[in-house]
Coordinates of C-alpha atoms in Angstrom, one line a residue:
M134 CA 65.9 -1.9 25.6
I135 CA 64.6 -1.9 29.2
I136 CA 62.1 0.7 30.1
K137 CA 61.7 1.4 33.8
E138 CA 58.9 3.3 35.4
F139 CA 59.2 5.1 38.7
R140 CA 56.3 6.4 40.6
I141 CA 56.5 9.0 43.3
P142 CA 53.6 9.0 45.8
M143 CA 52.3 12.5 46.4
P144 CA 50.5 13.7 49.5
M145 CA 47.6 15.0 47.4
T146 CA 45.1 13.9 44.8
L147 CA 45.4 14.9 41.2
D148 CA 42.4 17.3 41.6
E149 CA 44.0 19.0 44.6
Y150 CA 47.3 19.4 42.5
R151 CA 45.4 21.0 39.6
R152 CA 43.6 23.4 41.9
G153 CA 46.9 24.3 43.5
Q154 CA 48.5 24.9 40.2
V155 CA 45.7 27.2 39.0
Y156 CA 46.0 29.1 42.3
S157 CA 49.8 29.5 42.0
V158 CA 49.6 30.7 38.4
A159 CA 46.9 33.3 39.3
E160 CA 48.8 34.5 42.3
T161 CA 52.0 34.9 40.3
A162 CA 50.2 36.7 37.5
K163 CA 48.7 39.1 40.2
R164 CA 52.2 39.8 41.6
E165 CA 53.9 40.3 38.3
T166 CA 51.4 42.8 37.0
G167 CA 50.5 46.2 38.4
G168 CA 49.2 49.6 37.5
G169 CA 46.0 48.3 35.9
D170 CA 47.8 45.8 33.7
G171 CA 47.0 42.1 33.8
I172 CA 44.4 39.5 33.0
E173 CA 40.9 39.5 34.4
I174 CA 39.4 36.0 34.5
I175 CA 35.7 36.5 33.9
T176 CA 34.6 32.9 33.6
N177 CA 36.5 29.7 34.6
E178 CA 34.3 26.6 34.6
P179 CA 34.6 23.0 33.5
F180 CA 32.5 21.7 30.6
E181 CA 31.5 18.2 29.5
E182 CA 31.6 16.8 25.9
V183 CA 30.3 19.5 23.5
A184 CA 29.3 19.3 19.8
L185 CA 30.2 22.4 17.8
P186 CA 28.0 23.7 15.0
S187 CA 30.6 22.4 12.5
G188 CA 30.0 18.9 13.8
V189 CA 33.3 18.6 15.7
I190 CA 32.9 17.0 19.1
L191 CA 35.1 18.4 21.9
G192 CA 35.8 16.3 24.9
A193 CA 35.6 17.5 28.5
G194 CA 37.7 20.5 29.4
Q195 CA 38.0 23.8 31.1
Y196 CA 36.4 27.0 29.6
T197 CA 38.1 30.2 30.6
L198 CA 37.0 33.7 29.4
K199 CA 39.7 36.3 30.0
K200 CA 39.9 40.0 29.5
Y201 CA 43.5 41.4 28.9
H202 CA 44.3 44.8 30.3
I203 CA 47.4 46.2 28.6
N204 CA 47.9 49.8 29.6
K205 CA 51.7 49.6 29.5
Y206 CA 51.7 49.5 25.7
D207 CA 49.0 52.1 24.9
S208 CA 51.5 54.7 23.9
F209 CA 53.3 52.3 21.5
S210 CA 50.0 51.1 19.9
T211 CA 48.7 54.6 19.6
A212 CA 51.9 55.9 18.0
S213 CA 52.1 53.0 15.6
T214 CA 48.4 53.3 14.5
T215 CA 48.3 57.1 14.2
C216 CA 51.0 57.5 11.5
K217 CA 51.2 61.0 9.9
C218 CA 52.3 59.7 6.5
A219 CA 52.7 62.2 3.7

């Protein structure tokens, strides 16, 4: 079996691509939601290697704290949680 690898040169660095991707996803989410619905990004920052209290070591990554606003489904969740069962 012959494995061939093709590389396509891009006019940007990997970091620029990742920033662009995050921006595109955020803009699309902003357009798709309305009326108070959507996701509020409170914190979005990179982190280095971290040791958890359980002893597990996480490698470098991106920490994102989000707050979800779901007003569209309030009537459904209210109706399903306030059952007038006999």
